[in-house]
């Protein structure tokens, strides 16, 4: 999973964020590594990074990740965001602040959690969210179809470069993380 470092406000002013928009978290006594990426509200990303309690996947080995996310994780994240003031309500429906969305990588699966807390497991082996998402998806789709032998880290760098080239709201440094236990994040400046 990879992400950039830009924060863009409603006036299209860009600031470089000192922390990555992709990060790792662990559950089950550091046996399960979760990857998170966020777009939209930095507050939502911060709350997920520092406050959210992740569910145990080892306690429920027969349940698939979608069931765990839908049946318990969404309620936990909603409560956590509400307590932290990162939730908005419109006509009685909760949603994440500033049209936030979250990309989750866990147990070899990619899942998008959209602003209305819909859990969207993905069929494709790639995904993208945020302001540069369309450019990254185009790059990842082409690579997947025509250059599938390219290393996964290189794929992410190419996708981030494509987004950076075509959207002023995407800025370096880029951070690449992986579900491989013990592997440190790669920062590209």
GROMACS .gro file of C-alpha atoms in nm:
model
  189
    1UNK     CA    1   0.000   0.000   0.000
    2UNK     CA    2   0.130   0.345  -0.081
    3UNK     CA    3   0.036   0.702  -0.011
    4UNK     CA    4   0.149   1.059  -0.059
    5UNK     CA    5   0.195   1.340   0.191
    6UNK     CA    6  -0.032   1.621   0.066
    7UNK     CA    7  -0.314   1.788   0.251
    8UNK     CA    8  -0.541   1.988   0.021
    9UNK     CA    9  -0.806   2.225   0.157
   10UNK     CA   10  -1.127   2.351  -0.006
   11UNK     CA   11  -0.934   2.642  -0.161
   12UNK     CA   12  -0.691   2.396  -0.326
   13UNK     CA   13  -0.403   2.508  -0.106
   14UNK     CA   14  -0.156   2.224  -0.058
   15UNK     CA   15   0.044   2.153   0.256
   16UNK     CA   16   0.289   1.867   0.303
   17UNK     CA   17   0.187   1.651   0.597
   18UNK     CA   18   0.471   1.534   0.823
   19UNK     CA   19   0.311   1.193   0.883
   20UNK     CA   20   0.223   0.936   0.621
   21UNK     CA   21  -0.136   0.880   0.508
   22UNK     CA   22  -0.061   0.506   0.507
   23UNK     CA   23   0.032   0.322   0.823
   24UNK     CA   24   0.052  -0.017   0.990
   25UNK     CA   25  -0.138  -0.147   1.291
   26UNK     CA   26  -0.129  -0.490   1.456
   27UNK     CA   27  -0.384  -0.716   1.622
   28UNK     CA   28  -0.367  -1.055   1.790
   29UNK     CA   29  -0.044  -0.992   1.984
   30UNK     CA   30   0.133  -0.855   1.674
   31UNK     CA   31   0.056  -1.170   1.472
   32UNK     CA   32  -0.179  -0.996   1.226
   33UNK     CA   33  -0.060  -0.686   1.041
   34UNK     CA   34  -0.320  -0.440   0.912
   35UNK     CA   35  -0.245  -0.172   0.655
   36UNK     CA   36  -0.448   0.147   0.649
   37UNK     CA   37  -0.457   0.432   0.403
   38UNK     CA   38  -0.687   0.731   0.431
   39UNK     CA   39  -0.812   1.011   0.212
   40UNK     CA   40  -1.012   1.314   0.313
   41UNK     CA   41  -1.010   1.397   0.682
   42UNK     CA   42  -0.671   1.381   0.852
   43UNK     CA   43  -0.857   1.361   1.184
   44UNK     CA   44  -1.020   1.034   1.073
   45UNK     CA   45  -0.678   0.893   0.982
   46UNK     CA   46  -0.528   1.004   1.314
   47UNK     CA   47  -0.808   0.848   1.518
   48UNK     CA   48  -0.775   0.518   1.332
   49UNK     CA   49  -0.398   0.523   1.375
   50UNK     CA   50  -0.387   0.607   1.745
   51UNK     CA   51  -0.722   0.525   1.907
   52UNK     CA   52  -0.907   0.249   1.724
   53UNK     CA   53  -0.911  -0.096   1.884
   54UNK     CA   54  -0.873  -0.359   1.614
   55UNK     CA   55  -1.076  -0.681   1.626
   56UNK     CA   56  -0.909  -1.014   1.688
   57UNK     CA   57  -0.901  -1.221   1.373
   58UNK     CA   58  -0.755  -1.527   1.543
   59UNK     CA   59  -1.052  -1.557   1.782
   60UNK     CA   60  -1.284  -1.602   1.484
   61UNK     CA   61  -1.090  -1.818   1.234
   62UNK     CA   62  -1.404  -1.941   1.056
   63UNK     CA   63  -1.543  -1.594   0.988
   64UNK     CA   64  -1.427  -1.414   0.677
   65UNK     CA   65  -1.285  -1.065   0.703
   66UNK     CA   66  -1.593  -0.904   0.545
   67UNK     CA   67  -1.819  -1.053   0.814
   68UNK     CA   68  -1.589  -0.934   1.093
   69UNK     CA   69  -1.569  -0.585   0.947
   70UNK     CA   70  -1.943  -0.556   0.886
   71UNK     CA   71  -2.059  -0.713   1.214
   72UNK     CA   72  -1.819  -0.557   1.465
   73UNK     CA   73  -1.546  -0.337   1.317
   74UNK     CA   74  -1.781  -0.079   1.162
   75UNK     CA   75  -1.963  -0.027   1.493
   76UNK     CA   76  -1.630   0.006   1.675
   77UNK     CA   77  -1.489   0.258   1.429
   78UNK     CA   78  -1.812   0.458   1.424
   79UNK     CA   79  -1.812   0.487   1.806
   80UNK     CA   80  -1.442   0.572   1.811
   81UNK     CA   81  -1.481   0.847   1.549
   82UNK     CA   82  -1.792   0.986   1.720
   83UNK     CA   83  -1.613   1.007   2.056
   84UNK     CA   84  -1.319   1.183   1.884
   85UNK     CA   85  -1.544   1.433   1.703
   86UNK     CA   86  -1.459   1.299   1.357
   87UNK     CA   87  -1.812   1.194   1.264
   88UNK     CA   88  -2.083   1.400   1.103
   89UNK     CA   89  -2.455   1.337   1.092
   90UNK     CA   90  -2.683   1.423   0.804
   91UNK     CA   91  -3.054   1.337   0.824
   92UNK     CA   92  -2.983   1.087   1.101
   93UNK     CA   93  -2.712   0.905   0.904
   94UNK     CA   94  -2.355   0.897   1.037
   95UNK     CA   95  -2.065   0.950   0.799
   96UNK     CA   96  -1.696   1.020   0.830
   97UNK     CA   97  -1.590   1.383   0.836
   98UNK     CA   98  -1.471   1.558   0.518
   99UNK     CA   99  -1.576   1.277   0.285
  100UNK     CA  100  -1.305   1.053   0.425
  101UNK     CA  101  -1.248   0.703   0.297
  102UNK     CA  102  -1.021   0.429   0.421
  103UNK     CA  103  -0.832   0.158   0.234
  104UNK     CA  104  -0.764  -0.150   0.446
  105UNK     CA  105  -0.523  -0.431   0.366
  106UNK     CA  106  -0.538  -0.738   0.589
  107UNK     CA  107  -0.500  -1.114   0.543
  108UNK     CA  108  -0.418  -1.066   0.175
  109UNK     CA  109  -0.736  -0.871   0.100
  110UNK     CA  110  -0.806  -0.512   0.004
  111UNK     CA  111  -1.119  -0.349   0.141
  112UNK     CA  112  -1.252   0.004   0.104
  113UNK     CA  113  -1.448   0.155   0.390
  114UNK     CA  114  -1.632   0.447   0.236
  115UNK     CA  115  -1.754   0.762   0.409
  116UNK     CA  116  -2.087   0.598   0.499
  117UNK     CA  117  -1.912   0.294   0.650
  118UNK     CA  118  -1.993   0.059   0.365
  119UNK     CA  119  -1.748  -0.232   0.363
  120UNK     CA  120  -1.639  -0.295   0.004
  121UNK     CA  121  -1.417  -0.603  -0.043
  122UNK     CA  122  -1.236  -0.578  -0.374
  123UNK     CA  123  -1.198  -0.841  -0.642
  124UNK     CA  124  -0.902  -0.676  -0.813
  125UNK     CA  125  -0.554  -0.700  -0.658
  126UNK     CA  126  -0.527  -0.319  -0.651
  127UNK     CA  127  -0.726  -0.017  -0.538
  128UNK     CA  128  -0.693   0.355  -0.489
  129UNK     CA  129  -0.876   0.624  -0.296
  130UNK     CA  130  -0.855   1.000  -0.274
  131UNK     CA  131  -0.798   1.293  -0.503
  132UNK     CA  132  -0.541   1.115  -0.720
  133UNK     CA  133  -0.721   0.783  -0.714
  134UNK     CA  134  -0.835   0.780  -1.075
  135UNK     CA  135  -0.482   0.836  -1.206
  136UNK     CA  136  -0.341   0.566  -0.979
  137UNK     CA  137  -0.615   0.322  -1.083
  138UNK     CA  138  -0.538   0.380  -1.452
  139UNK     CA  139  -0.172   0.312  -1.391
  140UNK     CA  140  -0.238   0.003  -1.178
  141UNK     CA  141  -0.486  -0.137  -1.432
  142UNK     CA  142  -0.238  -0.099  -1.719
  143UNK     CA  143   0.043  -0.253  -1.517
  144UNK     CA  144  -0.181  -0.542  -1.411
  145UNK     CA  145  -0.284  -0.612  -1.771
  146UNK     CA  146   0.040  -0.554  -1.959
  147UNK     CA  147   0.330  -0.575  -1.715
  148UNK     CA  148   0.218  -0.812  -1.441
  149UNK     CA  149   0.577  -0.919  -1.375
  150UNK     CA  150   0.669  -0.579  -1.227
  151UNK     CA  151   0.755  -0.585  -0.856
  152UNK     CA  152   0.461  -0.471  -0.633
  153UNK     CA  153   0.662  -0.185  -0.481
  154UNK     CA  154   0.756  -0.059  -0.829
  155UNK     CA  155   0.387  -0.079  -0.930
  156UNK     CA  156   0.294   0.146  -0.640
  157UNK     CA  157   0.571   0.394  -0.719
  158UNK     CA  158   0.456   0.412  -1.083
  159UNK     CA  159   0.093   0.465  -0.975
  160UNK     CA  160   0.189   0.736  -0.726
  161UNK     CA  161   0.411   0.902  -0.989
  162UNK     CA  162   0.121   0.901  -1.237
  163UNK     CA  163  -0.103   1.066  -0.978
  164UNK     CA  164   0.168   1.319  -0.889
  165UNK     CA  165   0.224   1.403  -1.257
  166UNK     CA  166  -0.145   1.468  -1.330
  167UNK     CA  167  -0.278   1.606  -1.001
  168UNK     CA  168  -0.121   1.894  -0.806
  169UNK     CA  169  -0.284   1.757  -0.490
  170UNK     CA  170  -0.049   1.458  -0.485
  171UNK     CA  171   0.291   1.534  -0.335
  172UNK     CA  172   0.604   1.351  -0.222
  173UNK     CA  173   0.728   1.199  -0.006
  174UNK     CA  174   0.554   0.873  -0.091
  175UNK     CA  175   0.538   0.597   0.169
  176UNK     CA  176   0.508   0.228   0.077
  177UNK     CA  177   0.406  -0.032   0.337
  178UNK     CA  178   0.353  -0.407   0.313
  179UNK     CA  179   0.178  -0.679   0.515
  180UNK     CA  180   0.508  -0.864   0.546
  181UNK     CA  181   0.584  -0.885   0.919
  182UNK     CA  182   0.904  -0.708   1.020
  183UNK     CA  183   0.932  -0.506   0.697
  184UNK     CA  184   0.987  -0.133   0.754
  185UNK     CA  185   0.803   0.136   0.552
  186UNK     CA  186   0.984   0.264   0.243
  187UNK     CA  187   0.986   0.644   0.202
  188UNK     CA  188   1.050   0.789  -0.144
  189UNK     CA  189   1.138   1.158  -0.162
   0.00000   0.00000   0.00000
